[in-house]
């Protein structure tokens, strides 16, 4: 018999410390009720359709779902299409017909500033009152801050864009990650003795500041230290195609076609144009040693 589910509500871009508090509240409520803990998210930022302005995402829906499952114990991630019908749905219908009727919510959890329904007329307080009337539970979580700064996806995007990866990770509560499929490149790294995997950044996802990072490359249950360049490789080509190119240290294997999750830990230097391939190779080797030192036990 279907006992329903507890549903955490939000977009959850980045799955930061504030999101984690909300998701863990949902996990606890689900444990008390003996039902699955679910998170409801959307395929695009709701504000993007409302304003018509694209919003760069911290991570893909797939990365979002993986983080919620791995770090917060969420059993189900419900990916909803945010279209005009969803945008114009009255808030009362969203609660009664969609959350409780269609998705079988027996308890919902949202943040104190959560808005939903047509023109954002649904609020956390209205959600709490509607759930009480309909026989469902509801928790509302408060603001989460770090050193007096509100934890928000907007602030984290700013940190990532300026190369402050360690500060961004503090607000995220985990290393920032990007996932993509390894594709064939120009093989220049192999010629330099620094063979890199070539990972195209997912469309619509924010590029961290161009430069070199100490990172982990995660695949097949493994996590391998990798000195990783984000950018357009100005020394060896022009153009504007942004790629992530991790050199997996002390690893020898075929990665083509594999899905690779890159976790970023430290910003080592900005991307720059070197006078020669020899100078580029020397810089990569230095960054590789810095990456080894960072991850050394």
mmCIF file of C-alpha atoms in Angstrom:
data_model
loop_
_atom_site.group_PDB
_atom_site.id
_atom_site.type_symbol
_atom_site.label_atom_id
_atom_site.label_comp_id
_atom_site.label_asym_id
_atom_site.label_seq_id
_atom_site.Cartn_x
_atom_site.Cartn_y
_atom_site.Cartn_z
ATOM 1 C CA UNK A 1 0.000 0.000 0.000
ATOM 2 C CA UNK A 2 1.284 3.464 -0.962
ATOM 3 C CA UNK A 3 1.854 5.422 2.251
ATOM 4 C CA UNK A 4 2.848 8.552 0.344
ATOM 5 C CA UNK A 5 6.082 10.480 0.752
ATOM 6 C CA UNK A 6 7.636 13.451 2.486
ATOM 7 C CA UNK A 7 8.580 16.094 -0.076
ATOM 8 C CA UNK A 8 11.197 18.837 0.279
ATOM 9 C CA UNK A 9 10.365 21.843 -1.908
ATOM 10 C CA UNK A 10 12.902 24.053 -3.671
ATOM 11 C CA UNK A 11 15.064 24.418 -6.750
ATOM 12 C CA UNK A 12 18.192 23.300 -4.848
ATOM 13 C CA UNK A 13 20.778 24.729 -7.249
ATOM 14 C CA UNK A 14 24.163 23.818 -5.782
ATOM 15 C CA UNK A 15 22.608 21.880 -2.867
ATOM 16 C CA UNK A 16 24.214 24.299 -0.406
ATOM 17 C CA UNK A 17 24.131 24.436 3.403
ATOM 18 C CA UNK A 18 20.655 25.973 3.460
ATOM 19 C CA UNK A 19 19.304 23.292 1.136
ATOM 20 C CA UNK A 20 20.977 20.590 3.228
ATOM 21 C CA UNK A 21 19.212 21.775 6.394
ATOM 22 C CA UNK A 22 15.884 21.595 4.568
ATOM 23 C CA UNK A 23 16.581 18.194 3.019
ATOM 24 C CA UNK A 24 17.701 16.674 6.309
ATOM 25 C CA UNK A 25 14.537 17.943 7.973
ATOM 26 C CA UNK A 26 12.602 16.091 5.265
ATOM 27 C CA UNK A 27 14.723 12.970 5.817
ATOM 28 C CA UNK A 28 13.937 13.045 9.546
ATOM 29 C CA UNK A 29 10.206 13.552 8.944
ATOM 30 C CA UNK A 30 10.204 10.633 6.498
ATOM 31 C CA UNK A 31 11.946 8.387 9.017
ATOM 32 C CA UNK A 32 9.328 9.198 11.653
ATOM 33 C CA UNK A 33 6.518 8.361 9.242
ATOM 34 C CA UNK A 34 8.180 5.338 7.652
ATOM 35 C CA UNK A 35 7.859 6.716 4.114
ATOM 36 C CA UNK A 36 10.367 7.750 1.421
ATOM 37 C CA UNK A 37 12.044 11.160 1.567
ATOM 38 C CA UNK A 38 11.707 12.990 -1.748
ATOM 39 C CA UNK A 39 12.869 16.322 -3.153
ATOM 40 C CA UNK A 40 10.893 18.191 -5.783
ATOM 41 C CA UNK A 41 12.981 20.259 -8.179
ATOM 42 C CA UNK A 42 12.507 21.721 -11.656
ATOM 43 C CA UNK A 43 14.192 21.270 -15.015
ATOM 44 C CA UNK A 44 14.869 25.012 -15.247
ATOM 45 C CA UNK A 45 14.983 27.917 -12.780
ATOM 46 C CA UNK A 46 11.422 29.211 -12.354
ATOM 47 C CA UNK A 47 12.692 32.783 -12.531
ATOM 48 C CA UNK A 48 14.056 32.125 -16.021
ATOM 49 C CA UNK A 49 10.597 31.612 -17.505
ATOM 50 C CA UNK A 50 9.099 34.456 -15.487
ATOM 51 C CA UNK A 51 11.753 37.028 -16.470
ATOM 52 C CA UNK A 52 12.817 35.637 -19.832
ATOM 53 C CA UNK A 53 16.455 35.960 -18.749
ATOM 54 C CA UNK A 54 18.675 32.831 -18.668
ATOM 55 C CA UNK A 55 20.027 31.931 -15.230
ATOM 56 C CA UNK A 56 23.383 30.097 -15.187
ATOM 57 C CA UNK A 57 23.135 27.005 -13.000
ATOM 58 C CA UNK A 58 25.689 25.892 -10.423
ATOM 59 C CA UNK A 59 25.167 22.294 -11.536
ATOM 60 C CA UNK A 60 23.020 20.091 -13.739
ATOM 61 C CA UNK A 61 19.819 18.351 -12.615
ATOM 62 C CA UNK A 62 21.827 15.110 -12.559
ATOM 63 C CA UNK A 63 24.497 16.539 -10.262
ATOM 64 C CA UNK A 64 21.773 18.117 -8.112
ATOM 65 C CA UNK A 65 20.076 14.745 -7.714
ATOM 66 C CA UNK A 66 23.349 12.963 -6.960
ATOM 67 C CA UNK A 67 24.276 15.444 -4.238
ATOM 68 C CA UNK A 68 20.847 15.195 -2.606
ATOM 69 C CA UNK A 69 21.037 11.415 -2.566
ATOM 70 C CA UNK A 70 24.674 11.076 -1.464
ATOM 71 C CA UNK A 71 24.865 13.850 1.103
ATOM 72 C CA UNK A 72 21.336 14.223 2.460
ATOM 73 C CA UNK A 73 19.836 10.730 2.281
ATOM 74 C CA UNK A 74 17.074 11.644 -0.170
ATOM 75 C CA UNK A 75 15.399 8.543 -1.635
ATOM 76 C CA UNK A 76 13.609 10.102 -4.603
ATOM 77 C CA UNK A 77 14.327 13.188 -6.701
ATOM 78 C CA UNK A 78 11.214 14.337 -8.540
ATOM 79 C CA UNK A 79 12.196 16.412 -11.592
ATOM 80 C CA UNK A 80 9.231 18.515 -12.673
ATOM 81 C CA UNK A 81 8.988 20.421 -15.940
ATOM 82 C CA UNK A 82 8.525 24.099 -15.217
ATOM 83 C CA UNK A 83 6.364 25.384 -18.054
ATOM 84 C CA UNK A 84 3.694 28.034 -18.437
ATOM 85 C CA UNK A 85 0.984 25.752 -17.032
ATOM 86 C CA UNK A 86 3.043 25.215 -13.882
ATOM 87 C CA UNK A 87 3.904 28.911 -13.662
ATOM 88 C CA UNK A 88 0.237 29.943 -13.866
ATOM 89 C CA UNK A 89 -1.165 27.267 -11.538
ATOM 90 C CA UNK A 90 -3.004 28.803 -8.571
ATOM 91 C CA UNK A 91 -1.142 28.160 -5.362
ATOM 92 C CA UNK A 92 -4.116 26.331 -3.836
ATOM 93 C CA UNK A 93 -4.209 23.894 -6.766
ATOM 94 C CA UNK A 94 -0.464 23.381 -6.549
ATOM 95 C CA UNK A 95 -0.777 22.243 -2.933
ATOM 96 C CA UNK A 96 -3.999 20.242 -3.060
ATOM 97 C CA UNK A 97 -4.031 18.820 -6.581
ATOM 98 C CA UNK A 98 -0.336 18.551 -7.400
ATOM 99 C CA UNK A 99 1.622 18.018 -4.173
ATOM 100 C CA UNK A 100 -0.961 16.057 -2.195
ATOM 101 C CA UNK A 101 -3.192 14.678 -4.944
ATOM 102 C CA UNK A 102 -0.699 13.743 -7.651
ATOM 103 C CA UNK A 103 2.603 13.374 -5.792
ATOM 104 C CA UNK A 104 1.053 11.826 -2.659
ATOM 105 C CA UNK A 105 2.738 14.162 -0.194
ATOM 106 C CA UNK A 106 1.855 13.402 3.416
ATOM 107 C CA UNK A 107 4.312 15.981 4.753
ATOM 108 C CA UNK A 108 6.163 18.836 3.043
ATOM 109 C CA UNK A 109 9.201 20.888 4.006
ATOM 110 C CA UNK A 110 10.113 24.314 2.604
ATOM 111 C CA UNK A 111 12.301 27.287 3.413
ATOM 112 C CA UNK A 112 10.963 30.372 5.166
ATOM 113 C CA UNK A 113 11.109 32.399 1.932
ATOM 114 C CA UNK A 114 9.646 29.757 -0.388
ATOM 115 C CA UNK A 115 7.213 31.125 -2.988
ATOM 116 C CA UNK A 116 5.083 29.116 -5.401
ATOM 117 C CA UNK A 117 1.965 29.258 -7.546
ATOM 118 C CA UNK A 118 0.732 31.990 -9.865
ATOM 119 C CA UNK A 119 2.712 35.216 -9.378
ATOM 120 C CA UNK A 120 4.366 33.659 -6.341
ATOM 121 C CA UNK A 121 1.209 34.095 -4.292
ATOM 122 C CA UNK A 122 1.924 30.927 -2.304
ATOM 123 C CA UNK A 123 4.041 31.504 0.798
ATOM 124 C CA UNK A 124 5.458 29.280 3.515
ATOM 125 C CA UNK A 125 2.687 30.355 5.884
ATOM 126 C CA UNK A 126 -0.036 29.664 3.322
ATOM 127 C CA UNK A 127 1.515 26.266 2.665
ATOM 128 C CA UNK A 128 1.507 25.455 6.378
ATOM 129 C CA UNK A 129 -2.156 26.469 6.723
ATOM 130 C CA UNK A 130 -3.242 24.534 3.616
ATOM 131 C CA UNK A 131 -1.432 21.379 4.750
ATOM 132 C CA UNK A 132 -3.094 21.566 8.179
ATOM 133 C CA UNK A 133 -6.481 21.885 6.510
ATOM 134 C CA UNK A 134 -5.787 18.940 4.206
ATOM 135 C CA UNK A 135 -4.371 16.636 6.881
ATOM 136 C CA UNK A 136 -0.726 16.817 5.832
ATOM 137 C CA UNK A 137 2.281 17.837 7.899
ATOM 138 C CA UNK A 138 4.491 20.828 7.139
ATOM 139 C CA UNK A 139 7.870 22.079 8.393
ATOM 140 C CA UNK A 140 9.348 25.482 7.531
ATOM 141 C CA UNK A 141 13.107 25.899 7.935
ATOM 142 C CA UNK A 142 14.780 29.192 8.782
ATOM 143 C CA UNK A 143 17.588 31.176 7.200
ATOM 144 C CA UNK A 144 21.069 29.657 7.217
ATOM 145 C CA UNK A 145 24.058 31.994 7.297
ATOM 146 C CA UNK A 146 27.821 31.679 7.504
ATOM 147 C CA UNK A 147 29.869 34.394 9.225
ATOM 148 C CA UNK A 148 26.905 36.742 8.947
ATOM 149 C CA UNK A 149 26.346 36.130 5.214
ATOM 150 C CA UNK A 150 23.151 34.438 4.063
ATOM 151 C CA UNK A 151 23.841 31.153 2.288
ATOM 152 C CA UNK A 152 22.379 31.508 -1.201
ATOM 153 C CA UNK A 153 22.929 30.173 -4.697
ATOM 154 C CA UNK A 154 23.420 33.755 -5.931
ATOM 155 C CA UNK A 155 26.316 34.360 -3.538
ATOM 156 C CA UNK A 156 27.885 31.006 -4.418
ATOM 157 C CA UNK A 157 27.709 31.793 -8.150
ATOM 158 C CA UNK A 158 29.604 35.004 -7.473
ATOM 159 C CA UNK A 159 32.313 33.133 -5.554
ATOM 160 C CA UNK A 160 32.693 30.504 -8.295
ATOM 161 C CA UNK A 161 32.899 33.136 -11.021
ATOM 162 C CA UNK A 162 35.732 34.920 -9.201
ATOM 163 C CA UNK A 163 37.775 31.780 -8.525
ATOM 164 C CA UNK A 164 37.082 31.656 -4.784
ATOM 165 C CA UNK A 165 36.500 27.915 -4.866
ATOM 166 C CA UNK A 166 37.450 27.199 -1.258
ATOM 167 C CA UNK A 167 35.082 29.905 0.018
ATOM 168 C CA UNK A 168 32.334 28.625 -2.302
ATOM 169 C CA UNK A 169 32.839 25.114 -0.932
ATOM 170 C CA UNK A 170 32.382 26.438 2.601
ATOM 171 C CA UNK A 171 28.951 27.807 1.639
ATOM 172 C CA UNK A 172 28.087 24.666 -0.319
ATOM 173 C CA UNK A 173 29.142 22.330 2.470
ATOM 174 C CA UNK A 174 30.838 20.071 -0.096
ATOM 175 C CA UNK A 175 33.244 20.444 -3.030
ATOM 176 C CA UNK A 176 31.751 22.099 -6.086
ATOM 177 C CA UNK A 177 31.301 19.514 -8.837
ATOM 178 C CA UNK A 178 30.660 19.317 -12.571
ATOM 179 C CA UNK A 179 29.873 16.142 -14.504
ATOM 180 C CA UNK A 180 30.348 15.468 -18.198
ATOM 181 C CA UNK A 181 31.288 12.779 -20.680
ATOM 182 C CA UNK A 182 34.919 12.377 -21.760
ATOM 183 C CA UNK A 183 35.288 13.101 -25.488
ATOM 184 C CA UNK A 184 38.218 13.041 -27.893
ATOM 185 C CA UNK A 185 40.410 16.141 -27.937
ATOM 186 C CA UNK A 186 43.518 17.192 -29.851
ATOM 187 C CA UNK A 187 45.857 14.869 -27.898
ATOM 188 C CA UNK A 188 48.208 17.764 -27.144
ATOM 189 C CA UNK A 189 48.383 16.867 -23.463
ATOM 190 C CA UNK A 190 49.584 13.386 -24.366
ATOM 191 C CA UNK A 191 52.312 14.910 -26.542
ATOM 192 C CA UNK A 192 53.409 17.062 -23.600
ATOM 193 C CA UNK A 193 53.447 14.081 -21.276
ATOM 194 C CA UNK A 194 50.436 15.432 -19.389
ATOM 195 C CA UNK A 195 47.502 13.470 -20.877
ATOM 196 C CA UNK A 196 44.204 15.134 -20.069
ATOM 197 C CA UNK A 197 40.614 13.998 -20.381
ATOM 198 C CA UNK A 198 38.478 16.383 -22.410
ATOM 199 C CA UNK A 199 35.116 17.125 -20.765
ATOM 200 C CA UNK A 200 32.683 19.595 -22.333
ATOM 201 C CA UNK A 201 30.873 21.709 -19.774
ATOM 202 C CA UNK A 202 27.140 20.978 -19.727
ATOM 203 C CA UNK A 203 25.038 23.646 -21.481
ATOM 204 C CA UNK A 204 23.501 26.248 -19.214
ATOM 205 C CA UNK A 205 25.908 25.541 -16.355
ATOM 206 C CA UNK A 206 28.067 28.279 -14.875
ATOM 207 C CA UNK A 207 31.747 28.021 -15.703
ATOM 208 C CA UNK A 208 33.989 28.518 -12.678
ATOM 209 C CA UNK A 209 36.655 31.188 -13.153
ATOM 210 C CA UNK A 210 39.037 30.197 -15.940
ATOM 211 C CA UNK A 211 42.169 28.696 -14.478
ATOM 212 C CA UNK A 212 43.797 25.633 -12.981
ATOM 213 C CA UNK A 213 42.374 23.766 -9.988
ATOM 214 C CA UNK A 214 43.361 20.965 -7.651
ATOM 215 C CA UNK A 215 40.484 18.530 -8.119
ATOM 216 C CA UNK A 216 39.330 14.944 -7.845
ATOM 217 C CA UNK A 217 38.096 13.050 -10.907
ATOM 218 C CA UNK A 218 35.392 10.587 -9.855
ATOM 219 C CA UNK A 219 34.312 7.588 -11.937
ATOM 220 C CA UNK A 220 33.514 3.906 -11.442
ATOM 221 C CA UNK A 221 33.573 4.351 -7.656
ATOM 222 C CA UNK A 222 37.083 5.847 -7.769
ATOM 223 C CA UNK A 223 38.336 9.335 -6.892
ATOM 224 C CA UNK A 224 41.681 10.247 -8.509
ATOM 225 C CA UNK A 225 43.601 13.504 -7.862
ATOM 226 C CA UNK A 226 43.555 15.575 -11.044
ATOM 227 C CA UNK A 227 45.080 18.928 -11.948
ATOM 228 C CA UNK A 228 42.250 20.483 -13.943
ATOM 229 C CA UNK A 229 42.138 23.386 -16.371
ATOM 230 C CA UNK A 230 38.911 25.270 -17.004
ATOM 231 C CA UNK A 231 38.924 27.582 -19.990
ATOM 232 C CA UNK A 232 39.711 27.928 -23.690
ATOM 233 C CA UNK A 233 43.425 26.913 -23.739
ATOM 234 C CA UNK A 234 44.834 30.241 -25.046
ATOM 235 C CA UNK A 235 48.381 28.931 -25.532
ATOM 236 C CA UNK A 236 47.399 26.298 -28.103
ATOM 237 C CA UNK A 237 44.257 27.567 -29.792
ATOM 238 C CA UNK A 238 41.872 30.440 -30.140
ATOM 239 C CA UNK A 239 38.125 30.118 -29.880
ATOM 240 C CA UNK A 240 35.515 30.263 -27.185
ATOM 241 C CA UNK A 241 34.609 26.625 -26.443
ATOM 242 C CA UNK A 242 34.936 26.190 -22.689
ATOM 243 C CA UNK A 243 36.217 22.810 -21.552
ATOM 244 C CA UNK A 244 37.284 21.124 -18.353
ATOM 245 C CA UNK A 245 40.521 19.197 -18.864
ATOM 246 C CA UNK A 246 41.629 17.097 -15.898
ATOM 247 C CA UNK A 247 44.976 15.330 -15.923
ATOM 248 C CA UNK A 248 44.424 12.319 -13.684
ATOM 249 C CA UNK A 249 47.666 11.929 -11.774
ATOM 250 C CA UNK A 250 49.333 8.525 -11.561
ATOM 251 C CA UNK A 251 46.491 6.998 -13.590
ATOM 252 C CA UNK A 252 46.709 5.039 -16.809
ATOM 253 C CA UNK A 253 43.477 3.919 -18.417
ATOM 254 C CA UNK A 254 40.901 4.578 -21.115
ATOM 255 C CA UNK A 255 38.302 7.148 -20.085
ATOM 256 C CA UNK A 256 36.673 7.875 -23.451
ATOM 257 C CA UNK A 257 32.909 7.752 -23.230
ATOM 258 C CA UNK A 258 32.922 7.576 -19.424
ATOM 259 C CA UNK A 259 30.949 9.986 -17.280
ATOM 260 C CA UNK A 260 33.408 11.928 -15.139
ATOM 261 C CA UNK A 261 32.494 13.978 -12.078
ATOM 262 C CA UNK A 262 35.075 16.635 -11.278
ATOM 263 C CA UNK A 263 35.182 17.908 -7.691
ATOM 264 C CA UNK A 264 37.022 21.224 -7.260
ATOM 265 C CA UNK A 265 39.042 21.915 -4.110
ATOM 266 C CA UNK A 266 41.618 24.679 -4.669
ATOM 267 C CA UNK A 267 42.242 27.411 -7.246
ATOM 268 C CA UNK A 268 45.916 27.221 -8.238
ATOM 269 C CA UNK A 269 46.321 29.965 -10.845
ATOM 270 C CA UNK A 270 44.395 31.884 -13.514
ATOM 271 C CA UNK A 271 44.423 30.632 -17.098
ATOM 272 C CA UNK A 272 47.166 32.346 -19.058
ATOM 273 C CA UNK A 273 48.880 32.316 -22.422
ATOM 274 C CA UNK A 274 52.440 30.954 -22.247
ATOM 275 C CA UNK A 275 55.230 31.922 -24.666
ATOM 276 C CA UNK A 276 55.902 28.288 -25.588
ATOM 277 C CA UNK A 277 54.671 24.736 -25.124
ATOM 278 C CA UNK A 278 57.720 24.096 -22.942
ATOM 279 C CA UNK A 279 56.666 26.875 -20.568
ATOM 280 C CA UNK A 280 53.119 25.517 -20.544
ATOM 281 C CA UNK A 281 54.386 22.028 -19.709
ATOM 282 C CA UNK A 282 56.550 23.368 -16.854
ATOM 283 C CA UNK A 283 53.543 25.178 -15.369
ATOM 284 C CA UNK A 284 51.353 22.083 -15.630
ATOM 285 C CA UNK A 285 53.987 19.962 -13.889
ATOM 286 C CA UNK A 286 54.245 22.510 -11.086
ATOM 287 C CA UNK A 287 50.444 22.549 -10.699
ATOM 288 C CA UNK A 288 50.428 18.754 -10.702
ATOM 289 C CA UNK A 289 52.859 18.723 -7.788
ATOM 290 C CA UNK A 290 50.713 21.275 -5.943
ATOM 291 C CA UNK A 291 47.698 19.017 -6.498
ATOM 292 C CA UNK A 292 49.563 15.964 -5.188
ATOM 293 C CA UNK A 293 50.638 17.946 -2.136
ATOM 294 C CA UNK A 294 47.069 19.103 -1.507
ATOM 295 C CA UNK A 295 45.664 15.579 -1.482
ATOM 296 C CA UNK A 296 48.601 13.930 0.274
ATOM 297 C CA UNK A 297 47.415 12.339 3.585
#
